[in-house]
PDB file of C-alpha atoms in Angstrom:
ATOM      1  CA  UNK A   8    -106.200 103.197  -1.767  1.00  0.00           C
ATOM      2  CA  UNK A   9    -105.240  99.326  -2.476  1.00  0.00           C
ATOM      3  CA  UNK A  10    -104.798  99.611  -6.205  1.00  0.00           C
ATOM      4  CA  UNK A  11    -104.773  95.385  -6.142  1.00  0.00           C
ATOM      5  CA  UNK A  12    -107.890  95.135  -4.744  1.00  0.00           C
ATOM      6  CA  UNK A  13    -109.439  97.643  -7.199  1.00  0.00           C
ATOM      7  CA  UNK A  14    -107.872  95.902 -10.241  1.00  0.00           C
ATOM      8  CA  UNK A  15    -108.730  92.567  -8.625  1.00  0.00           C
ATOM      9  CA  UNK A  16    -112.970  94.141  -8.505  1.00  0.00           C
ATOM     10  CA  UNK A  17    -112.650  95.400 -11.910  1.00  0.00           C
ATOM     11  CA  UNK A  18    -111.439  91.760 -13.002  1.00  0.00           C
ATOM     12  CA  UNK A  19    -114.185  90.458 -11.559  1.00  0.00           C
ATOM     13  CA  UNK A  20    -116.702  93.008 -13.480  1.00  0.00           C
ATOM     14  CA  UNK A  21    -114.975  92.582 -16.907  1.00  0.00           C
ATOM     15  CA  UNK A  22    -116.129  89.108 -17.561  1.00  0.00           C
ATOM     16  CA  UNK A  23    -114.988  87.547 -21.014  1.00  0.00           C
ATOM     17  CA  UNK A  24    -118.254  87.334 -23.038  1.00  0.00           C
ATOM     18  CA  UNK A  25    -118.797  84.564 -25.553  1.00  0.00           C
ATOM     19  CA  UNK A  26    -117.646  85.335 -29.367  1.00  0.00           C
ATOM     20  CA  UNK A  27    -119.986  85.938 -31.614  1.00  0.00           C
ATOM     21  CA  UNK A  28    -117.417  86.867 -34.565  1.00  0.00           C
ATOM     22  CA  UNK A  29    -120.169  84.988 -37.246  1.00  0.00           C
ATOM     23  CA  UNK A  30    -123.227  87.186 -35.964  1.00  0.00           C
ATOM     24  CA  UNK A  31    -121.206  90.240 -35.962  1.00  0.00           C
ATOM     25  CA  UNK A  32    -119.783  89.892 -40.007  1.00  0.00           C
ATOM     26  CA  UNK A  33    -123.801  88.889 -40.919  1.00  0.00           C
ATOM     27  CA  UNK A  34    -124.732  92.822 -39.438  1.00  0.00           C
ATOM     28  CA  UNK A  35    -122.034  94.302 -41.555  1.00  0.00           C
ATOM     29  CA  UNK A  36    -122.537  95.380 -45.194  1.00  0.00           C
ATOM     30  CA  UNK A  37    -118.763  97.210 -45.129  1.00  0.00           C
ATOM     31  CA  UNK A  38    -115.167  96.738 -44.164  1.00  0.00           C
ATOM     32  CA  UNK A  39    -112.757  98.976 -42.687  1.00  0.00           C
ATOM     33  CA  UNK A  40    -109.647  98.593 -45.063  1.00  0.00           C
ATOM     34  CA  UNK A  41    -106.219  99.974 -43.684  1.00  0.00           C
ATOM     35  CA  UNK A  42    -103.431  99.713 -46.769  1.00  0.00           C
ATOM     36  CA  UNK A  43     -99.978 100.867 -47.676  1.00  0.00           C
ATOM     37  CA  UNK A  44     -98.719 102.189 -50.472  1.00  0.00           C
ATOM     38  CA  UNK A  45     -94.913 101.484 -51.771  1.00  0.00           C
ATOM     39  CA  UNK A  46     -93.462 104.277 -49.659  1.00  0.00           C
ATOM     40  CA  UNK A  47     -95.343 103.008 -46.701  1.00  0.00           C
ATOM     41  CA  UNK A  48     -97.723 105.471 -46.590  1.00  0.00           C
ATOM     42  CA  UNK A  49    -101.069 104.685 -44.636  1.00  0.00           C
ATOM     43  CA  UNK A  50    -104.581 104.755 -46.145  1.00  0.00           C
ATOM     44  CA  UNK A  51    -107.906 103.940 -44.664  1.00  0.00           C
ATOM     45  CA  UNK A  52    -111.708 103.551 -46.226  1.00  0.00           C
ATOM     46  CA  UNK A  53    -114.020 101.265 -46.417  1.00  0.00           C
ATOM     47  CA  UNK A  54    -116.009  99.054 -49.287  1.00  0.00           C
ATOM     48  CA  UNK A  55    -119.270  97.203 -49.204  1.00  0.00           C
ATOM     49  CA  UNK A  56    -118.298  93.351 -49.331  1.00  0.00           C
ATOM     50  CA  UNK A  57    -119.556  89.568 -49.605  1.00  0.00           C
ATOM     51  CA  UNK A  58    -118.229  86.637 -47.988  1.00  0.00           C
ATOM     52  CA  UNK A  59    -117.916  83.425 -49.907  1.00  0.00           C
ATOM     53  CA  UNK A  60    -116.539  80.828 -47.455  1.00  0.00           C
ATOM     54  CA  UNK A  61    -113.970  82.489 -45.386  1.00  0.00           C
ATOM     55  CA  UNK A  62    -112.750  85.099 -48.227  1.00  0.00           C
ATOM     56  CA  UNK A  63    -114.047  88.533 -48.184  1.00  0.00           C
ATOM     57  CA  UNK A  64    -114.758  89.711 -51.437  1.00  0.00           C
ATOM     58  CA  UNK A  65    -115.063  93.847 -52.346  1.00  0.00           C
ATOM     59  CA  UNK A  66    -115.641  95.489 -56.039  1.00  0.00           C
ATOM     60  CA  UNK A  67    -113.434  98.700 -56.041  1.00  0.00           C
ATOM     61  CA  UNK A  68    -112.335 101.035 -58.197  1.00  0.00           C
ATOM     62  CA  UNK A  69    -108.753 101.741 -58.969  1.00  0.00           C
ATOM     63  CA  UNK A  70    -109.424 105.864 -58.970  1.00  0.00           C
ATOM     64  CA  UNK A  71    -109.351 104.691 -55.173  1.00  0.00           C
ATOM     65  CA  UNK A  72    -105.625 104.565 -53.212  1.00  0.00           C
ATOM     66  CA  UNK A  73    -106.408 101.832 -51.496  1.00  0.00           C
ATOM     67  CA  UNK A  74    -107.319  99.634 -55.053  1.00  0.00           C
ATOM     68  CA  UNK A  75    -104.057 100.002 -56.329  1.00  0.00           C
ATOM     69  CA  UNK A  76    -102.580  99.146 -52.658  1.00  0.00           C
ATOM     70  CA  UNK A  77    -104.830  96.089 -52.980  1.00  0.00           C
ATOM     71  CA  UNK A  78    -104.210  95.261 -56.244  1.00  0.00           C
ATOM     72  CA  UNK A  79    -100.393  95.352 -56.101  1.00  0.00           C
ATOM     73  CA  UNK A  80    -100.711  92.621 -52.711  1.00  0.00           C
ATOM     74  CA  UNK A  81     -99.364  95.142 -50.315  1.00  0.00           C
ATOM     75  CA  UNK A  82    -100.335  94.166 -46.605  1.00  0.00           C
ATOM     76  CA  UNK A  83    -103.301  94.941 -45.393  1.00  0.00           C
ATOM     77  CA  UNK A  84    -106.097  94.336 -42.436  1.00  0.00           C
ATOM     78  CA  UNK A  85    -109.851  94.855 -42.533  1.00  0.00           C
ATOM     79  CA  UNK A  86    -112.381  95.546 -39.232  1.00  0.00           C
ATOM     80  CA  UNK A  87    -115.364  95.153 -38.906  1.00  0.00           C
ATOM     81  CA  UNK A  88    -116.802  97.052 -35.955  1.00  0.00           C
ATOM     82  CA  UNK A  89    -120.174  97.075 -34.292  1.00  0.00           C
ATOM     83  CA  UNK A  90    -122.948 100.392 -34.959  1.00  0.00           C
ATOM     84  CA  UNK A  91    -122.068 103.566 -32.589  1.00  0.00           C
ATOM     85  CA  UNK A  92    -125.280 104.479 -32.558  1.00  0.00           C
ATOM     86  CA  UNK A  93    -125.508 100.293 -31.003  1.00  0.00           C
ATOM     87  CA  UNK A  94    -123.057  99.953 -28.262  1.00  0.00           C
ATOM     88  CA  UNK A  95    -123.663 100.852 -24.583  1.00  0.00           C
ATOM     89  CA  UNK A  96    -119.876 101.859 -24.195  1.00  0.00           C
ATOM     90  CA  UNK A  97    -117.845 103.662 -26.409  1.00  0.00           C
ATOM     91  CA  UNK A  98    -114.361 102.101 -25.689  1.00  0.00           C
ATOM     92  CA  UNK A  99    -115.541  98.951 -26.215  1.00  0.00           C
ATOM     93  CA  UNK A 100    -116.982  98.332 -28.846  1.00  0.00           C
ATOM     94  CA  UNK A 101    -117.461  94.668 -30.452  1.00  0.00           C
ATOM     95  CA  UNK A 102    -114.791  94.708 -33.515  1.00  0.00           C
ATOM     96  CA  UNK A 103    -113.063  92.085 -35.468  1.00  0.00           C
ATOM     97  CA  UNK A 104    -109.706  93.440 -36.750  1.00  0.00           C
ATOM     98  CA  UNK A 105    -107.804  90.389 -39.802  1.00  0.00           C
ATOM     99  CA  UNK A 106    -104.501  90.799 -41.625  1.00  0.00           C
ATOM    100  CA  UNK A 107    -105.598  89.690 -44.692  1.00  0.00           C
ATOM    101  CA  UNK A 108    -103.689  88.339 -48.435  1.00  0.00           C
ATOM    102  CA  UNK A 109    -105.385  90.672 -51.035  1.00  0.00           C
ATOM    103  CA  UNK A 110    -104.902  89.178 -54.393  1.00  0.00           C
ATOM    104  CA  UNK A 111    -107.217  90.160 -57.568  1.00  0.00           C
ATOM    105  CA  UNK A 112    -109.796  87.751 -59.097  1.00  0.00           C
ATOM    106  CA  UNK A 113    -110.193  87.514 -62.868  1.00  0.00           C
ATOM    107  CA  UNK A 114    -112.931  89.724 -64.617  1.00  0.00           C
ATOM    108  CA  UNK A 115    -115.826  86.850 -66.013  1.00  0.00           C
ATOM    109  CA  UNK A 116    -114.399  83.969 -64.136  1.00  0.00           C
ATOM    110  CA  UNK A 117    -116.622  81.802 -62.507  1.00  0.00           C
ATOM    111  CA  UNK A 118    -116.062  83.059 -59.145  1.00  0.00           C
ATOM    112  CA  UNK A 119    -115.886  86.987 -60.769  1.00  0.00           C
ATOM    113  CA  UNK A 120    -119.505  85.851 -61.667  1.00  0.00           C
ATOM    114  CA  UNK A 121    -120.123  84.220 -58.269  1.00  0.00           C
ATOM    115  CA  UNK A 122    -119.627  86.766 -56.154  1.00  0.00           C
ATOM    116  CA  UNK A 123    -120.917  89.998 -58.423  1.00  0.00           C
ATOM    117  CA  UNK A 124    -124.409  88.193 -58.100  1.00  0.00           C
ATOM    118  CA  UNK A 125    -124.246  87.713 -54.303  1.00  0.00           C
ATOM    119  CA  UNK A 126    -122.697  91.356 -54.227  1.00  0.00           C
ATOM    120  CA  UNK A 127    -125.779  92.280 -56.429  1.00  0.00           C
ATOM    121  CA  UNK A 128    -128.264  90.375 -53.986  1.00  0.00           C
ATOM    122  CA  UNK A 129    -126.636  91.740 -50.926  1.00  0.00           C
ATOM    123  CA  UNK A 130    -126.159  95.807 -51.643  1.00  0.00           C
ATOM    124  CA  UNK A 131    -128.667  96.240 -54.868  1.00  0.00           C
ATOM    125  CA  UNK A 132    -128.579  96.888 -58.805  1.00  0.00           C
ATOM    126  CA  UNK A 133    -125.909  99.313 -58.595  1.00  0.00           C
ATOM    127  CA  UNK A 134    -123.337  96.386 -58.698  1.00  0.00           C
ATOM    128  CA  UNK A 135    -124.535  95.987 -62.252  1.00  0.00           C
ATOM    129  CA  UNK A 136    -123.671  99.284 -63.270  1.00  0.00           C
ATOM    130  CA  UNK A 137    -120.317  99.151 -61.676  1.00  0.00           C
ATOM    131  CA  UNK A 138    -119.589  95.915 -62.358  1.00  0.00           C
ATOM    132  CA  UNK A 139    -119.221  96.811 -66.538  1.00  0.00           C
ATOM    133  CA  UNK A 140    -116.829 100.072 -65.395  1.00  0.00           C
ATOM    134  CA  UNK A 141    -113.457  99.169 -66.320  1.00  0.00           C
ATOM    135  CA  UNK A 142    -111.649 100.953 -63.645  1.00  0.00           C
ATOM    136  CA  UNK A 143    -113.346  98.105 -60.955  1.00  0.00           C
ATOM    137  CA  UNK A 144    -111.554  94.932 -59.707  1.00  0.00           C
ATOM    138  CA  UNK A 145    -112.780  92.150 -57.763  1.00  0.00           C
ATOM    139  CA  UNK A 146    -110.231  92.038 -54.684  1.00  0.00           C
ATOM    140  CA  UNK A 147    -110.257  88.816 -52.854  1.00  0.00           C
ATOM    141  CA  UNK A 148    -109.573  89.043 -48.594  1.00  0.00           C
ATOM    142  CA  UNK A 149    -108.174  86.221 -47.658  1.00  0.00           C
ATOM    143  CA  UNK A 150    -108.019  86.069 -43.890  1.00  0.00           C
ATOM    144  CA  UNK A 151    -104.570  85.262 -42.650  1.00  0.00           C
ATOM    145  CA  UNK A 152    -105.004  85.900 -38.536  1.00  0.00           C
ATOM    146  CA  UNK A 153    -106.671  88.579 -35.944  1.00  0.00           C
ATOM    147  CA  UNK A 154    -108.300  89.309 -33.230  1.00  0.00           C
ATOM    148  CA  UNK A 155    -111.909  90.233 -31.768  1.00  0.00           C
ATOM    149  CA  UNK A 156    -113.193  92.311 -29.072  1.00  0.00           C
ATOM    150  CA  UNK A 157    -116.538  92.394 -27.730  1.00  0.00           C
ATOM    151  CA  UNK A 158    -116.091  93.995 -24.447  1.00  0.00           C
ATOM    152  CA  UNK A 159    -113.456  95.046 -21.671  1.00  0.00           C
ATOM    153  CA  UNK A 160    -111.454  91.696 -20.512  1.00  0.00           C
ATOM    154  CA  UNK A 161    -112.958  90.255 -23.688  1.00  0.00           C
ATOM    155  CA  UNK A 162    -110.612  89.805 -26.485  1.00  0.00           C
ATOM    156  CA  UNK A 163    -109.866  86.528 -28.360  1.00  0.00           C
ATOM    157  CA  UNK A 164    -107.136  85.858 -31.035  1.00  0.00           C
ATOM    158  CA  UNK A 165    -108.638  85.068 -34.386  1.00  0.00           C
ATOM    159  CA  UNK A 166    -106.980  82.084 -37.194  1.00  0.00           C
ATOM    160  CA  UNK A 167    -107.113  81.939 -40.844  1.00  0.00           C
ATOM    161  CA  UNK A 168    -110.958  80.048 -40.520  1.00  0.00           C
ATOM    162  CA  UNK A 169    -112.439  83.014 -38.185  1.00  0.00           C
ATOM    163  CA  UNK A 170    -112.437  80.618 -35.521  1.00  0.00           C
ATOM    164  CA  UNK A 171    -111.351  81.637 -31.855  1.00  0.00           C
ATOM    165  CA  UNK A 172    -107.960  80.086 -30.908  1.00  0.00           C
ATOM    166  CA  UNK A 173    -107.858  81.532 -27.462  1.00  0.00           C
ATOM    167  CA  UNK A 174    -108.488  84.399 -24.935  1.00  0.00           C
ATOM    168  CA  UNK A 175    -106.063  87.300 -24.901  1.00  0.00           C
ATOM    169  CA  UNK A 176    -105.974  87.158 -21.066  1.00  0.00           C
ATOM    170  CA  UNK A 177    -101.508  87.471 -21.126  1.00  0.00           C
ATOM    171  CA  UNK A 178    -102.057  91.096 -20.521  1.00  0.00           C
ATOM    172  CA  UNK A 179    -103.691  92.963 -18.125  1.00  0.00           C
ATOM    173  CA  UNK A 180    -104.316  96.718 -17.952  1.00  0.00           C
ATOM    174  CA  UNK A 181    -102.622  98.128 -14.770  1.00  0.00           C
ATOM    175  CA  UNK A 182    -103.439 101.235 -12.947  1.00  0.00           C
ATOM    176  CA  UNK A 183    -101.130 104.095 -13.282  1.00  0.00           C
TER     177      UNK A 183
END
């Protein structure tokens, strides 16, 4: 078997599809967040979240590992990732993956206020009640760079504004 001409078909099937990196964050009510603590330790979970201009915006408590992860401005990158139950194929699934600045937003500031309401209108009352709790910060996101994904041959690198800078077409996969 000519392995080029089978990578050269499959090139030809995996066609870059157009970005959609704005219609996939408006389907998403959560991020993925990957921290680290001070020894370097990984952690993973998620939190509902708000976007106010480019920033990402989550309420979280600090009973959580990741909060205090956050809230100390360790590094950090958030993904959002299209539905299982959604995709046709499960390897390649549309995801947006940012290394993001993490830096804590002032409790009754205006933006504090800001984005609370638009969390409130977004995931329901129960913002209010958490909100008041003591233990729960305001963490802003601020996108630094990234990538997105939204099918085989189809990744694009990501800047600060979510925009697409370029296809990712330097590598390709190789049979064994």
């Amino acid at each position: 078997m000519n392995h080029t001409n089978t990578q050269d078909e499959a090139g030809k099937k995996a066609k870059p599809v157009a970005p959609k990196v704005k219609e996939l964050m408006d389907r998403t009510k959560s991020v993925i967040l990957a921290t680290v603590d001070a020894e370097g330790i990984p952690n993973s979970s998620y939190a509902p979240f708000v976007q106010v201009g480019n920033t990402l915006y989550i309420l979280v408590s600090f009973m959580a590992k990741h909060t205090k992860n956050l809230a100390e401005g360790r590094k950090t990158s958030v993904m959002f990732i299209e539905d299982e139950s959604a995709t046709k194929q499960i390897y390649a699934r549309e995801r947006l993956t940012l290394e993001a600045a993490a830096s804590q937003v002032e409790r009754d500031s205006e933006i504090w206020n800001t984005v609370v309401t638009k969390l409130k209108e977004n995931h329901g009352k129960v913002v209010d009640v958490i909100a008041e709790m003591q233990d729960f910060i305001l963490i802003a996101l601020q996108p630094v760079k990234g990538s997105y994904v939204n099918g085989f041959g189809s990744a694009y690198f990501v800047d600060q504004n979510l925009d697409i800078l370029e296809h990712r077409n330097d590598v390709n996969h190789q049979p064994k």
